[in-house]
Short mmCIF file of C-alpha atoms in Angstrom, two decimals:
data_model
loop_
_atom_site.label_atom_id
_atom_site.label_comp_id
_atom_site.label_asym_id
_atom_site.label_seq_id
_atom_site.Cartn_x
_atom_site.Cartn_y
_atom_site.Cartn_z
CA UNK X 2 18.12 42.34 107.39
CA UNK X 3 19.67 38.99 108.54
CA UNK X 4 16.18 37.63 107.92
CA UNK X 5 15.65 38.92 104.35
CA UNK X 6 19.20 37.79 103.22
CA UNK X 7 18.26 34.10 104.67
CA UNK X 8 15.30 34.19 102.22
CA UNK X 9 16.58 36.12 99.18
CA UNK X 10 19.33 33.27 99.43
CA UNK X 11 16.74 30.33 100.46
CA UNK X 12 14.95 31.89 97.06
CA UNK X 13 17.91 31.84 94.88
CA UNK X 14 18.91 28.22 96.07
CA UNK X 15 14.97 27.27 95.31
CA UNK X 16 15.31 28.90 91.95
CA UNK X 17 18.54 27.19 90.73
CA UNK X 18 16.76 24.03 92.14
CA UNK X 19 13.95 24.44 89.26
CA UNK X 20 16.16 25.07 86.63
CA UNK X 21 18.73 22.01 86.62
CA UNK X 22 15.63 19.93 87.17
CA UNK X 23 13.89 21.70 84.14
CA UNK X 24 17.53 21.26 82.22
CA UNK X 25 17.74 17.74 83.26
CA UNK X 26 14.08 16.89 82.17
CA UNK X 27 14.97 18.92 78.72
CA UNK X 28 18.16 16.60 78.02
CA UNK X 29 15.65 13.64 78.49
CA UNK X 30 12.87 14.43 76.25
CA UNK X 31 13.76 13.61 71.89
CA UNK X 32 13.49 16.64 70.01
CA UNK X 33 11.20 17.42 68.68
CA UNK X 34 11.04 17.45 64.84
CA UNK X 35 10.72 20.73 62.62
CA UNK X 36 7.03 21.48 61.45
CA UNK X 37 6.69 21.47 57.66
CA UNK X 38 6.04 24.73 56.02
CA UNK X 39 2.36 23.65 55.00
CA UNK X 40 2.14 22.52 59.34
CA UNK X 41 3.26 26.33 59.71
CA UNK X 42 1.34 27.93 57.26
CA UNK X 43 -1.95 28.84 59.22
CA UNK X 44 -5.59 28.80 57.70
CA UNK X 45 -5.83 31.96 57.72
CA UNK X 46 -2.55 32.66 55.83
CA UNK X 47 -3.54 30.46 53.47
CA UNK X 48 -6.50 32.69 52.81
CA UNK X 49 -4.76 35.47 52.95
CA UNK X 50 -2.08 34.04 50.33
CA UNK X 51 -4.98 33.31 47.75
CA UNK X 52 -7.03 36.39 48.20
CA UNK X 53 -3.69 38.30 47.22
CA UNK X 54 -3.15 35.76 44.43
CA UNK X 55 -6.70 36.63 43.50
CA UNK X 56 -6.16 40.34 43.77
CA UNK X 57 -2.88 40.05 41.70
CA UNK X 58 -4.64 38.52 38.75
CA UNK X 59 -7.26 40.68 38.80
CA UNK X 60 -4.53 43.66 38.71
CA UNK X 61 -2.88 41.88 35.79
CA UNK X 62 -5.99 41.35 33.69
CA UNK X 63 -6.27 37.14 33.83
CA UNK X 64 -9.67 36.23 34.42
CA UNK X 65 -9.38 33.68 37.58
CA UNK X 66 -12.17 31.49 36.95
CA UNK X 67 -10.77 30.89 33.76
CA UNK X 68 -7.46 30.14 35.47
CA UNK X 69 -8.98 27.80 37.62
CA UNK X 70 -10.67 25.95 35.64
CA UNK X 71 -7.64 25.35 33.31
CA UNK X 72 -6.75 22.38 35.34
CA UNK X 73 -10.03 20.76 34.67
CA UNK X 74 -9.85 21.07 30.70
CA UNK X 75 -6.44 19.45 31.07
CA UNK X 76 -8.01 16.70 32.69
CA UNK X 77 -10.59 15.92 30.35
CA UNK X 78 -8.70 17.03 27.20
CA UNK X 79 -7.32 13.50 27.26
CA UNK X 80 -10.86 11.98 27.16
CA UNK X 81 -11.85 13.68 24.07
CA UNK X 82 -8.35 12.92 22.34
CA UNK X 83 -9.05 9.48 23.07
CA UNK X 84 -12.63 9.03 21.53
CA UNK X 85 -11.13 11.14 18.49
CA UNK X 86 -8.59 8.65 18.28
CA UNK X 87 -11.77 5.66 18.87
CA UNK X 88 -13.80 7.49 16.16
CA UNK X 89 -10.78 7.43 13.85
CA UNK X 90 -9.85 4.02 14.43
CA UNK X 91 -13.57 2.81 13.97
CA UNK X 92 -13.62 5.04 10.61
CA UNK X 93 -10.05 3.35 9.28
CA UNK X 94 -11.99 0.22 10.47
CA UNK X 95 -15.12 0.93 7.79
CA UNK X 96 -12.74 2.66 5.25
CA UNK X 97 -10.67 -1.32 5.20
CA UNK X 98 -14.25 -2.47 5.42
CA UNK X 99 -15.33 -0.42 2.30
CA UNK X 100 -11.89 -1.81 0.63
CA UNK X 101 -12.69 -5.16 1.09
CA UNK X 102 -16.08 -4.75 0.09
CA UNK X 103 -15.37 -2.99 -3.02
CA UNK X 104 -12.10 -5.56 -3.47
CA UNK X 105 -15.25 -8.50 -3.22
CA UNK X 106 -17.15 -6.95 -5.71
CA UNK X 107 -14.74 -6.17 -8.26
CA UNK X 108 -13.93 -10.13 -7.79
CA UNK X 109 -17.37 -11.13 -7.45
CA UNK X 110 -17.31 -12.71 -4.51
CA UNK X 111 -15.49 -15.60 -5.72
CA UNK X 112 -12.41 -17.50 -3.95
CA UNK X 113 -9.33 -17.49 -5.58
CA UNK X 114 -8.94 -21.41 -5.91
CA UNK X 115 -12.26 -21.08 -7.94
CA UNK X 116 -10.67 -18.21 -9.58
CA UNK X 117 -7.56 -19.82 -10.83
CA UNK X 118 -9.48 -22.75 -11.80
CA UNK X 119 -11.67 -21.04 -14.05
CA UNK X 120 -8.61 -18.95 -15.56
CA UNK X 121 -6.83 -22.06 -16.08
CA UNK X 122 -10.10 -23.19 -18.40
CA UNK X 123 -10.18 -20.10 -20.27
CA UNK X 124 -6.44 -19.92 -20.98
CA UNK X 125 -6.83 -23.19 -22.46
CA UNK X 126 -9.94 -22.48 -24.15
CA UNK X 127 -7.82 -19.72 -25.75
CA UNK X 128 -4.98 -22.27 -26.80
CA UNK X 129 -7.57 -24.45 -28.16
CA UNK X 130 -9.00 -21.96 -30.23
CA UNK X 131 -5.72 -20.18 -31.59
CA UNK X 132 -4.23 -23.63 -32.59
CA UNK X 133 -7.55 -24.44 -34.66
CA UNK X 134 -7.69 -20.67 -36.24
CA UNK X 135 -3.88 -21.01 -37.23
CA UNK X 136 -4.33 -24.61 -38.35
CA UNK X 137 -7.12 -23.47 -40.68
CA UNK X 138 -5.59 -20.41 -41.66
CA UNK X 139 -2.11 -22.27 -42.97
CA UNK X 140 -4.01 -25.22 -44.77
CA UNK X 141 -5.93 -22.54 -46.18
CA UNK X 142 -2.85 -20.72 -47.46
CA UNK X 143 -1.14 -23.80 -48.44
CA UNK X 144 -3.91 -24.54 -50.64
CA UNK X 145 -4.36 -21.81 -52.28
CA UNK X 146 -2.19 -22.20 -55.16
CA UNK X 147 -4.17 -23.00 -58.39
CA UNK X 148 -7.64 -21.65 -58.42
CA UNK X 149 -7.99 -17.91 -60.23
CA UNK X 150 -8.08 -16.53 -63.32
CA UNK X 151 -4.31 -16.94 -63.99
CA UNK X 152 -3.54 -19.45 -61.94
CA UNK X 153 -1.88 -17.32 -59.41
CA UNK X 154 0.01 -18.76 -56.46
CA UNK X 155 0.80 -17.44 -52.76
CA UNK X 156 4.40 -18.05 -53.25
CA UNK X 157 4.98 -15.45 -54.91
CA UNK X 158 3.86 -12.85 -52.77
CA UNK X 159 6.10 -12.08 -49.12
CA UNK X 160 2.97 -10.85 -47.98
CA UNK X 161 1.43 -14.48 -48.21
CA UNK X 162 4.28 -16.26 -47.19
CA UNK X 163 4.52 -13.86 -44.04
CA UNK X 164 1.20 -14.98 -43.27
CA UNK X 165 1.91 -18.32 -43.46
CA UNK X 166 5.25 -18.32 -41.52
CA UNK X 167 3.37 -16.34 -38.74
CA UNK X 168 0.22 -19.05 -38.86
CA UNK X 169 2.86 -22.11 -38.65
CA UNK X 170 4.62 -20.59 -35.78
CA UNK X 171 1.51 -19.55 -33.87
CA UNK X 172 -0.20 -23.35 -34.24
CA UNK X 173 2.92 -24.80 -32.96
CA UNK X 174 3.26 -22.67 -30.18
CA UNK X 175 -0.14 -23.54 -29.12
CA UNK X 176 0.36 -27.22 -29.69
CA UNK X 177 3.27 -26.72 -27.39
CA UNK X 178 1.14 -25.08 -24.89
CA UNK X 179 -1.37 -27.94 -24.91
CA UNK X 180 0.77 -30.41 -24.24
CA UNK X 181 2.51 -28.62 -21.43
CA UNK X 182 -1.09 -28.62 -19.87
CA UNK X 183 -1.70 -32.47 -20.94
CA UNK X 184 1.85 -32.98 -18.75
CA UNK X 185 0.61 -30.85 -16.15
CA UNK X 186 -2.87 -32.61 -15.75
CA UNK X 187 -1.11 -36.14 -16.01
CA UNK X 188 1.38 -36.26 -13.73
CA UNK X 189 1.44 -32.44 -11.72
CA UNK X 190 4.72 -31.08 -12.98
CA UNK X 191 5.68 -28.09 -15.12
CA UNK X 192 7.41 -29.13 -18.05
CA UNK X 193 9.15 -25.47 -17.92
CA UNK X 194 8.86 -24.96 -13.98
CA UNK X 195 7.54 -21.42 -12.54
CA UNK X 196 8.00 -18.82 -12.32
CA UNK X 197 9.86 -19.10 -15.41
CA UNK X 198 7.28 -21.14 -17.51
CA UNK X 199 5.23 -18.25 -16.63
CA UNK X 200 7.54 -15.38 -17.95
CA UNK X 201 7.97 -17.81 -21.01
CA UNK X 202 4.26 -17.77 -21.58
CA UNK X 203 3.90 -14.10 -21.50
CA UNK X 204 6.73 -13.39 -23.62
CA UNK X 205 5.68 -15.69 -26.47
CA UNK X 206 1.98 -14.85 -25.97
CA UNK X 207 3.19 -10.98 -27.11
CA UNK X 208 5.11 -12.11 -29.90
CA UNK X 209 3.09 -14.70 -31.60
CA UNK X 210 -0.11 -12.04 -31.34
CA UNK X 211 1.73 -9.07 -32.71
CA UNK X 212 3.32 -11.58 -35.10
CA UNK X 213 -0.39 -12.43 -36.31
CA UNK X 214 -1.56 -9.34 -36.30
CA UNK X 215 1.22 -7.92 -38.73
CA UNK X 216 1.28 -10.74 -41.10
CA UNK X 217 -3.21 -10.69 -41.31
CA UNK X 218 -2.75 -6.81 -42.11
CA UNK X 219 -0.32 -7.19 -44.43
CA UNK X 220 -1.50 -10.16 -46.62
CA UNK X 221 -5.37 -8.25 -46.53
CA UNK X 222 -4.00 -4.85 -47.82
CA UNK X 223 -2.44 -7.07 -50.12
CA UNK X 224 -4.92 -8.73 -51.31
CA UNK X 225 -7.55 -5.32 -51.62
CA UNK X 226 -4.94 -4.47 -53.60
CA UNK X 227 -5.30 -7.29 -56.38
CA UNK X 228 -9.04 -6.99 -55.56
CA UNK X 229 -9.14 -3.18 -56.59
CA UNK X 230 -7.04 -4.48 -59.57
CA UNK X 231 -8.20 -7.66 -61.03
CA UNK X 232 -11.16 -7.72 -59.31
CA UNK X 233 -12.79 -11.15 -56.66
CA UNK X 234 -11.91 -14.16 -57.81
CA UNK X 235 -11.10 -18.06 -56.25
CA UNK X 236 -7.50 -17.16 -55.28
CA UNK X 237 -8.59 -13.37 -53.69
CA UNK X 238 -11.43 -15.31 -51.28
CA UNK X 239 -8.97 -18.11 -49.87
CA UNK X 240 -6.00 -14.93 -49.14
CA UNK X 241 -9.14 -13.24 -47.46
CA UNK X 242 -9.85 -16.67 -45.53
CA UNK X 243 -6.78 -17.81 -44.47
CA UNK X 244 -5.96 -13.85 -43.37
CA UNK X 245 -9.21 -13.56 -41.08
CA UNK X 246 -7.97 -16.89 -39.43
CA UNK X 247 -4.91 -15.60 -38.53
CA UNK X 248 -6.62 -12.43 -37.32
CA UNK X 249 -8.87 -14.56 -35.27
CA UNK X 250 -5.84 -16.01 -33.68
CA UNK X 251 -4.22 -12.83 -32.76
CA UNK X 252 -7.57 -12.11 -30.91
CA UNK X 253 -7.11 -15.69 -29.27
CA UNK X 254 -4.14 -14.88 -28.65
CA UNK X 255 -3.77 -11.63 -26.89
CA UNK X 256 -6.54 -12.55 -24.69
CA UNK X 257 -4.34 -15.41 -23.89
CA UNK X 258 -1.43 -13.16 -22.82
CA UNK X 259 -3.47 -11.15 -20.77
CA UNK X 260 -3.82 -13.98 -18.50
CA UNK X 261 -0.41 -14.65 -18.70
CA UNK X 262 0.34 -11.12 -17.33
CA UNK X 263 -2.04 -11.66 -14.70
CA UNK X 264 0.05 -15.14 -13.59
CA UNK X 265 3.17 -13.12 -14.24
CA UNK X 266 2.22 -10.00 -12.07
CA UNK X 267 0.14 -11.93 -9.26
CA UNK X 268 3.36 -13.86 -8.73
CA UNK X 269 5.77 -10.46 -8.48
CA UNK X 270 3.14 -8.85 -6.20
#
């Protein structure tokens, strides 16, 4: 009995021996850190997981190849939005294309230097041309005070006199107009400076037409009048003369003010 004691106690000293070396070899080893939940997650509850995921859908009525390839149409959804955004961009590009093109052949082609130039001849061409109508259309009227039957005279008619008021306004508005453009040519400057000069154009340009234009209608219903009545004589041709003149100048004219209008608008746009 003495004997088994001895070792029981030999056993219990051994035993207590193990564990404060085991405690003391714990306190000297770190921790070690807690495993992440993916690190704890086995394979094969991973498997399990998505077979019951699989199983679930399936119970539920979602079609899981569908589901899974969701992810994939995400992914390339932004490829095709960006060659829809390409193909747009490159069909904006040919629509400005088209614009231009169309813009270049509704101007011919031609630069806008050349352009101006060319205007600038043809307004003056038009200047040129009213001055001489108006000038031939007053001396006309002036003259015509004698010849006839009866020895008739245009001063006594307001239609005749309105036509030559209108004709002696209209040449020296023109002669104005050339002169500006003799200034210009000479020494570069404006006599009336833009864009007011060109405002000042347009405006007159509209008057002095419609101004012609009234006073050629009224002297040649006048005059069809006396024509219906007394019949064609010397005095009835020179009222029919000096009228088609100034009609001739309205058509110089108002083709004159249209490229006013374009100065005018080309400047405010």
């Amino acid at each position: 009995m003495l004997e088994r004691e001895a070792s029981e106690a030999a056993g219990e000293s051994e035993n207590t021996t193990l564990a404060l070396a085991l405690a003391e070899t714990e306190k000297a080893q770190p921790p070690t850190p807690p495993k992440s939940a993916e690190a704890v997650e086995s394979p094969i509850g991973s498997r399990q997981k998505e077979s019951a995921l699989t199983i679930a859908k399936l119970l539920s009525g979602e079609d899981p190849a569908a589901t899974e390839t969701k992810p994939v149409l995400e992914k390339t959804t932004p490829a095709a939005t960006t060659t829809t955004t390409t193909a747009s961009v490159g069909g904006g590009g040919g629509g400005g294309g088209g614009g231009v093109r169309s813009k270049r052949w509704l101007l011919g082609g031609v630069p806008e230097k050349v352009r101006r130039s060319e205007l600038r001849r043809a307004e003056l061409g038009f200047r040129v041309s009213a001055a001489v109508f108006c000038l031939v259309s007053l001396s006309v009227m002036a003259a015509d005070t004698t010849p006839g039957w009866s020895g008739d005279s245009f001063r006594r008619y307001n239609e005749y006199r309105y036509t030559l008021a209108a004709s002696v306004l209209a040449f020296t508005y023109s002669g104005f107009q050339l002169v500006m453009e003799v200034h210009h040519f000479v020494t570069g400057k404006r006599i009336i400076r833009d864009p007011l000069g060109k405002y000042f154009n347009l405006a007159m340009d509209q008057i002095l037409a419609y101004l012609l234009l009234s006073a050629s209608s009224a002297a040649l219903s006048r005059n069809d009048v006396w024509v219906s009545r007394f019949g064609v004589d010397q005095f009835a041709k020179l009222i029919n003369a000096s009228a088609s003149m100034a009609f001739l100048a309205f058509v110089a004219l108002g083709l004159s003010s249209i490229i006013s209008a374009y100065y005018v608008f080309s400047t405010v746009f």
